[in-house]
Coordinates of C-alpha atoms and ligand atoms in Angstrom, one line a residue:
M1334 CA -93.8 93.6 -19.2
N1335 CA -97.1 91.5 -19.0
M1336 CA -98.0 89.5 -22.0
V1337 CA -101.5 88.1 -23.5
D1338 CA -101.0 85.9 -26.3
I1339 CA -104.3 85.7 -28.2
H1340 CA -103.5 83.2 -30.6
S1341 CA -102.6 79.9 -29.5
H1342 CA -104.1 76.2 -30.3
F1343 CA -105.0 72.9 -28.1
L1344 CA -106.0 69.2 -29.1
P1345 CA -107.3 67.0 -26.2
R1346 CA -105.0 64.5 -25.3
T1347 CA -107.7 62.0 -26.8
W1348 CA -111.8 61.7 -27.4
P1349 CA -114.6 59.7 -27.9
D1350 CA -114.1 57.3 -31.5
L1351 CA -116.0 59.6 -34.0
A1352 CA -116.1 57.5 -36.7
A1353 CA -117.6 54.7 -34.4
R1354 CA -120.4 57.3 -33.2
F1355 CA -121.3 58.6 -36.4
G1356 CA -119.9 55.9 -39.0
G1357 CA -117.6 57.2 -42.3
G1358 CA -113.7 57.8 -42.6
D1359 CA -112.4 60.9 -42.5
W1360 CA -112.8 61.5 -38.8
P1361 CA -109.5 63.2 -36.9
S1362 CA -108.2 61.1 -34.0
M1363 CA -105.0 61.0 -32.2
K1364 CA -102.7 58.3 -32.5
H1365 CA -100.1 58.4 -29.3
L1366 CA -96.6 57.0 -30.1
G1367 CA -95.6 56.9 -26.3
D1368 CA -93.1 59.5 -26.2
G1369 CA -94.9 62.4 -25.3
T1370 CA -96.0 63.1 -29.2
A1371 CA -98.9 62.1 -31.5
M1372 CA -100.2 61.7 -34.4
L1373 CA -103.4 64.0 -35.9
M1374 CA -105.1 61.6 -37.8
I1375 CA -107.9 62.0 -40.5
G1376 CA -109.1 58.7 -41.2
A1377 CA -106.3 56.5 -41.9
E1378 CA -104.3 59.7 -43.0
E1379 CA -101.6 61.3 -40.9
F1380 CA -102.2 65.0 -40.9
R1381 CA -99.8 66.6 -38.5
P1382 CA -97.4 65.5 -35.7
V1383 CA -98.2 67.2 -32.7
T1384 CA -96.3 67.2 -28.8
S1385 CA -97.7 67.6 -25.2
A1386 CA -97.6 70.9 -25.8
C1387 CA -101.0 70.6 -27.7
W1388 CA -103.4 68.8 -24.6
D1389 CA -100.7 69.0 -21.2
A1390 CA -101.6 72.2 -19.2
A1391 CA -98.3 72.0 -17.4
V1392 CA -96.1 71.9 -20.7
R1393 CA -98.1 75.2 -21.4
L1394 CA -97.8 77.0 -18.6
E1395 CA -94.1 75.8 -18.7
A1396 CA -93.5 77.3 -22.0
M1397 CA -95.8 80.2 -20.7
D1398 CA -93.0 81.3 -17.9
R1399 CA -90.2 80.6 -19.7
D1400 CA -91.8 83.2 -22.1
G1401 CA -93.2 86.0 -19.9
V1402 CA -96.6 85.2 -21.4
D1403 CA -99.0 85.8 -18.3
V1404 CA -102.3 84.9 -20.3
Q1405 CA -102.7 82.3 -23.2
I1406 CA -106.0 82.1 -25.0
M1407 CA -106.2 78.6 -26.9
C1408 CA -108.7 77.5 -29.8
V1409 CA -108.6 74.6 -31.7
T1410 CA -107.0 74.0 -34.8
P1411 CA -109.4 74.4 -37.5
L1412 CA -108.9 70.9 -38.9
L1413 CA -111.9 70.2 -36.5
F1414 CA -114.5 72.4 -37.7
G1415 CA -116.5 69.9 -38.8
Y1416 CA -118.6 72.4 -40.8
H1417 CA -118.8 69.7 -43.8
R1418 CA -120.5 67.8 -41.7
P1419 CA -124.4 67.3 -40.8
A1420 CA -125.1 70.1 -38.2
A1421 CA -126.5 67.7 -35.4
Q1422 CA -123.6 65.5 -36.1
A1423 CA -121.0 68.8 -35.8
L1424 CA -122.7 69.9 -32.6
E1425 CA -122.0 66.9 -30.8
C1426 CA -118.2 67.3 -32.0
V1427 CA -117.9 70.9 -31.2
R1428 CA -119.2 70.1 -27.6
I1429 CA -116.7 67.3 -27.0
F1430 CA -113.9 70.2 -27.9
N1431 CA -115.1 73.1 -26.3
D1432 CA -115.7 71.0 -22.7
A1433 CA -112.2 69.7 -23.4
A1434 CA -110.8 73.3 -23.5
R1435 CA -112.7 74.4 -20.1
E1436 CA -111.0 71.1 -18.7
L1437 CA -107.7 72.3 -19.8
C1438 CA -108.1 75.7 -19.0
A1439 CA -109.1 74.8 -15.4
H1440 CA -105.8 73.6 -14.6
A1441 CA -105.1 77.6 -14.2
P1442 CA -108.1 79.2 -14.8
R1443 CA -106.4 82.8 -14.7
R1444 CA -104.2 82.1 -17.2
L1445 CA -105.6 79.9 -19.3
K1446 CA -108.4 81.0 -21.7
S1447 CA -110.8 79.3 -24.5
L1448 CA -112.5 80.4 -27.5
C1449 CA -114.9 77.8 -28.0
Q1450 CA -116.1 76.6 -31.9
V1451 CA -119.4 76.4 -33.2
P1452 CA -121.0 74.2 -36.2
L1453 CA -121.3 77.4 -38.2
Q1454 CA -123.3 75.4 -41.2
D1455 CA -126.3 76.1 -39.1
T1456 CA -126.6 79.4 -37.6
D1457 CA -129.3 78.5 -34.8
L1458 CA -127.2 75.8 -33.6
A1459 CA -124.1 78.0 -34.0
C1460 CA -125.7 80.8 -31.8
R1461 CA -127.1 78.6 -29.0
E1462 CA -123.6 76.8 -28.6
V1463 CA -121.9 80.3 -28.5
S1464 CA -124.3 81.4 -26.0
R1465 CA -124.1 78.2 -24.0
A1466 CA -120.3 78.5 -24.2
M1467 CA -119.9 81.8 -22.8
A1468 CA -122.1 80.7 -19.9
D1469 CA -119.7 77.8 -19.3
G1470 CA -116.2 80.1 -19.6
H1471 CA -115.2 80.6 -23.0
I1472 CA -114.4 84.4 -23.9
G1473 CA -115.3 84.2 -27.3
V1474 CA -115.0 81.7 -30.4
Q1475 CA -113.2 80.7 -33.2
I1476 CA -114.5 80.9 -36.4
G1477 CA -113.0 79.5 -39.8
N1478 CA -113.2 82.1 -42.6
H1479 CA -115.5 80.8 -44.7
V1480 CA -118.1 77.5 -44.6
G1481 CA -117.5 76.0 -47.9
P1482 CA -118.9 78.4 -50.5
R1483 CA -120.4 80.7 -47.9
E1484 CA -118.2 83.8 -47.0
L1485 CA -118.3 85.8 -44.3
N1486 CA -121.0 88.2 -45.8
D1487 CA -123.2 85.2 -46.0
E1488 CA -126.8 86.3 -44.3
G1489 CA -126.6 83.5 -41.7
I1490 CA -122.8 84.4 -40.7
I1491 CA -124.2 87.9 -40.5
T1492 CA -126.6 86.8 -38.0
F1493 CA -124.1 84.8 -35.6
L1494 CA -121.8 87.4 -36.1
Q1495 CA -124.4 89.7 -34.6
H1496 CA -125.7 87.2 -32.3
C1497 CA -121.9 87.2 -31.3
A1498 CA -121.7 91.2 -30.4
A1499 CA -125.0 90.9 -28.3
E1500 CA -123.6 88.2 -26.2
G1501 CA -120.0 90.3 -25.8
A1502 CA -118.4 86.9 -27.3
A1503 CA -115.2 88.2 -29.4
V1504 CA -114.8 86.7 -32.7
F1505 CA -111.6 85.2 -33.8
V1506 CA -111.4 84.7 -37.7
H1507 CA -108.8 81.8 -38.7
P1508 CA -108.4 80.9 -42.3
W1509 CA -108.7 77.3 -43.4
D1510 CA -109.9 75.3 -46.0
M1511 CA -107.2 77.0 -48.4
M1512 CA -107.7 77.9 -52.0
A1513 CA -106.1 76.5 -54.9
Q1514 CA -104.1 73.5 -53.0
E1515 CA -104.2 71.6 -55.9
R1516 CA -101.3 73.9 -57.7
M1517 CA -99.5 73.6 -54.2
P1518 CA -98.8 69.6 -53.4
K1519 CA -95.2 70.9 -52.1
Y1520 CA -93.4 73.4 -48.9
Q1521 CA -96.2 73.4 -47.6
L1522 CA -97.8 76.4 -49.8
P1523 CA -101.0 76.1 -49.1
W1524 CA -100.2 77.5 -45.5
L1525 CA -98.0 80.4 -47.0
V1526 CA -99.6 81.5 -50.0
S1527 CA -103.0 80.7 -49.5
M1528 CA -104.3 80.8 -45.6
P1529 CA -102.5 84.8 -45.6
A1530 CA -105.1 85.2 -48.8
E1531 CA -107.8 83.8 -47.1
T1532 CA -107.8 86.0 -45.0
Q1533 CA -107.5 89.2 -46.9
L1534 CA -110.4 87.4 -48.9
S1535 CA -112.8 87.2 -46.1
I1536 CA -112.0 90.8 -45.0
L1537 CA -112.7 92.2 -48.1
W1538 CA -115.9 90.3 -48.3
L1539 CA -116.9 92.2 -45.4
I1540 CA -116.1 95.4 -46.8
L1541 CA -116.9 95.2 -50.0
S1542 CA -120.6 93.8 -49.4
G1543 CA -121.2 96.6 -47.5
A1544 CA -121.6 93.9 -44.6
F1545 CA -119.9 96.0 -42.2
E1546 CA -122.6 98.9 -42.5
R1547 CA -124.6 96.2 -41.0
L1548 CA -122.6 95.1 -38.2
P1549 CA -122.7 96.5 -34.9
R1550 CA -119.9 98.4 -33.8
S1551 CA -119.8 96.9 -30.9
L1552 CA -118.9 93.4 -32.1
K1553 CA -115.5 92.1 -31.5
L1554 CA -113.7 90.8 -34.5
C1555 CA -110.0 89.9 -35.1
F1556 CA -108.3 88.2 -37.8
A1557 CA -105.3 86.1 -37.6
H1558 CA -101.4 86.5 -39.1
G1559 CA -101.8 89.8 -39.0
G1560 CA -104.7 90.1 -41.5
G1561 CA -102.9 88.1 -43.9
S1562 CA -102.1 89.7 -47.3
F1563 CA -104.8 92.6 -46.9
P1564 CA -102.7 95.3 -44.8
Y1565 CA -100.2 95.2 -47.8
L1566 CA -102.8 95.4 -50.5
L1567 CA -105.3 97.5 -48.8
G1568 CA -104.1 100.4 -51.1
R1569 CA -104.3 98.5 -54.4
V1570 CA -108.3 97.8 -52.9
D1571 CA -108.6 101.7 -52.5
N1572 CA -107.2 102.6 -55.4
A1573 CA -109.7 100.2 -57.3
W1574 CA -112.8 101.5 -55.2
R1575 CA -111.7 104.8 -56.4
H1576 CA -111.5 104.2 -60.2
R1577 CA -114.0 101.3 -60.7
D1578 CA -117.9 101.5 -60.0
I1579 CA -118.2 97.7 -59.8
V1580 CA -115.8 97.7 -56.9
R1581 CA -117.8 100.4 -54.6
E1582 CA -121.5 99.2 -55.8
D1583 CA -122.0 98.0 -52.1
C1584 CA -119.5 99.9 -50.2
P1585 CA -120.0 103.3 -49.3
Q1586 CA -116.9 104.6 -47.6
L1587 CA -113.4 103.9 -48.4
P1588 CA -112.1 100.2 -47.6
S1589 CA -109.3 101.4 -46.0
S1590 CA -111.7 103.7 -43.4
Y1591 CA -113.2 100.1 -42.0
V1592 CA -109.9 99.0 -40.4
E1593 CA -111.5 100.6 -37.4
R1594 CA -114.0 98.0 -37.5
F1595 CA -111.5 95.2 -36.9
Y1596 CA -108.3 94.1 -35.1
V1597 CA -105.5 91.7 -36.6
D1598 CA -102.6 89.5 -34.5
A1599 CA -99.4 90.6 -34.9
A1600 CA -98.2 87.0 -36.4
V1601 CA -95.9 88.4 -39.0
F1602 CA -92.3 87.4 -38.0
S1603 CA -91.0 90.5 -39.1
S1604 CA -90.4 93.9 -37.6
D1605 CA -90.5 95.8 -40.8
A1606 CA -93.9 93.9 -41.9
L1607 CA -95.1 94.9 -37.8
A1608 CA -94.2 98.6 -38.1
F1609 CA -96.6 98.9 -41.5
L1610 CA -99.0 96.4 -39.9
V1611 CA -99.1 98.8 -36.7
K1612 CA -99.3 101.9 -39.1
T1613 CA -102.2 100.7 -41.2
M1614 CA -104.1 99.1 -38.1
G1615 CA -103.3 101.7 -35.5
E1616 CA -101.7 101.0 -32.6
D1617 CA -104.8 99.9 -30.7
R1618 CA -106.1 97.2 -33.1
V1619 CA -103.0 94.7 -33.3
M1620 CA -102.6 92.3 -30.1
L1621 CA -99.6 89.4 -29.7
G1622 CA -100.4 86.2 -31.3
S1623 CA -98.4 83.6 -31.4
D1624 CA -99.9 80.2 -33.1
Y1625 CA -98.1 78.5 -30.2
P1626 CA -97.3 75.6 -30.0
F1627 CA -96.8 74.8 -33.8
P1628 CA -93.9 74.9 -35.9
L1629 CA -95.2 77.9 -38.1
G1630 CA -96.0 80.0 -34.4
E1631 CA -93.7 82.2 -32.9
Q1632 CA -90.9 80.1 -31.0
Q1633 CA -90.5 82.8 -28.5
V1634 CA -93.3 84.5 -28.0
G1635 CA -93.4 87.7 -27.5
K1636 CA -90.1 88.4 -29.1
L1637 CA -90.7 90.4 -32.7
I1638 CA -92.7 92.8 -30.2
G1639 CA -90.6 92.8 -27.2
S1640 CA -87.2 93.4 -29.2
D1641 CA -88.6 95.8 -31.2
A1642 CA -86.9 98.7 -30.3
S1643 CA -88.4 100.9 -33.3
L1644 CA -91.6 100.8 -31.0
P1645 CA -92.3 103.1 -28.3
P1646 CA -92.4 101.0 -24.7
R1647 CA -96.4 102.3 -24.9
V1648 CA -96.8 100.7 -28.3
R1649 CA -95.3 97.5 -27.3
G1650 CA -97.3 97.8 -24.4
K1651 CA -100.5 97.6 -26.2
L1652 CA -99.7 95.1 -28.8
L1653 CA -98.1 92.7 -25.8
H1654 CA -101.5 92.9 -23.3
A1655 CA -103.5 96.4 -23.1
N1656 CA -105.1 95.6 -26.4
A1657 CA -106.1 92.3 -25.7
T1658 CA -107.1 93.0 -22.2
A1659 CA -109.6 95.5 -23.5
F1660 CA -110.7 93.7 -26.3
F1661 CA -111.4 90.1 -24.1
G1662 CA -111.9 91.7 -20.9
L1663 CA -108.9 90.2 -19.2
D1664 CA -107.6 90.7 -15.8
V1665 CA -103.9 90.8 -16.8
G1666 CA -103.0 91.8 -12.9
A1667 CA -104.5 88.5 -11.3
A1668 CA -102.7 86.2 -14.2
S1669 CA -99.5 88.0 -13.4
M1670 CA -100.1 87.3 -9.6
A1671 CA -100.6 83.8 -10.2
R1672 CA -97.3 83.1 -12.8
G1673 CA -96.2 79.9 -12.1
V1674 CA -98.8 79.1 -9.4
G1675 CA -100.6 76.8 -12.0
A1676 CA -97.3 74.8 -13.5
R1677 CA -97.4 74.0 -9.5
C1678 CA -100.8 73.0 -9.7
S1679 CA -101.1 70.8 -12.6
A1680 CA -97.7 69.4 -12.3
Ligands
LIG662 CO1 -103.3 79.2 -35.6

């Protein structure tokens, strides 16, 4: 069975000293520890330990061969979005990471694909950068699910999404900058509670504000982590829309009717949740996404879908590769032929 993993992250091995370039103390950097691991730093603070899988194509390809993944689509970790920076600085930064992604993918161009990032705080610069990046080989763009107080129905972000539709750039929405973290100082609770809520919040902003009525149907939009809390609470939203006029004032159709306007990845880590997700979203709009190579990701990529005997093989094929192939316009046959080749070339 072919596999396309649409949700993975990378970090370049290193990048220019952004603090020296722009001044200020909270820029990201990598502190390499000499054993194939590194600490991702924010200013002087340790943010997250990372391994060479983040930046070494050979390590990634070896893991892909082990798990049977033909194509892996990578994007930066949201920490590097830089939406709070002055836009010109953010543009310089995203170009560093966008160009680094293309370098990483060049080790196995048929198997490693990338989503760019953009300075979403500035609509014009964001549109220009996604156009530049698409011409440079990226197959879409990853955006954060909000820019400070600006939600996905913000005028500038709507304009950006319309531009992405015109460019044929697939948009992957990743939750970040999670709500209510001051109440969640332990146990990685922001990742477990706020991230799914952030994604639900963003989908509801698009639905309830009527934004989907203004976005072209050609827009290819996908949300991470199975849409977060959205699928499970959709019945609650439909009920509220039916019985409260303040819920439906900007939303002409039943909220659940809008699920046909977007996709989700399958990173839900439970076969019961996966079955419910497929039932809610439809078998054409769920795609394998692992969050590789981070600890909160699927440790054997594709195992949840591939080993789920309750899903017919035809549906498993859609989730594992066919939906992503259509969504991103990929040639998985060529990637499958190249299995193992990239690993040898880059070794
Ligand atoms: Co992720």
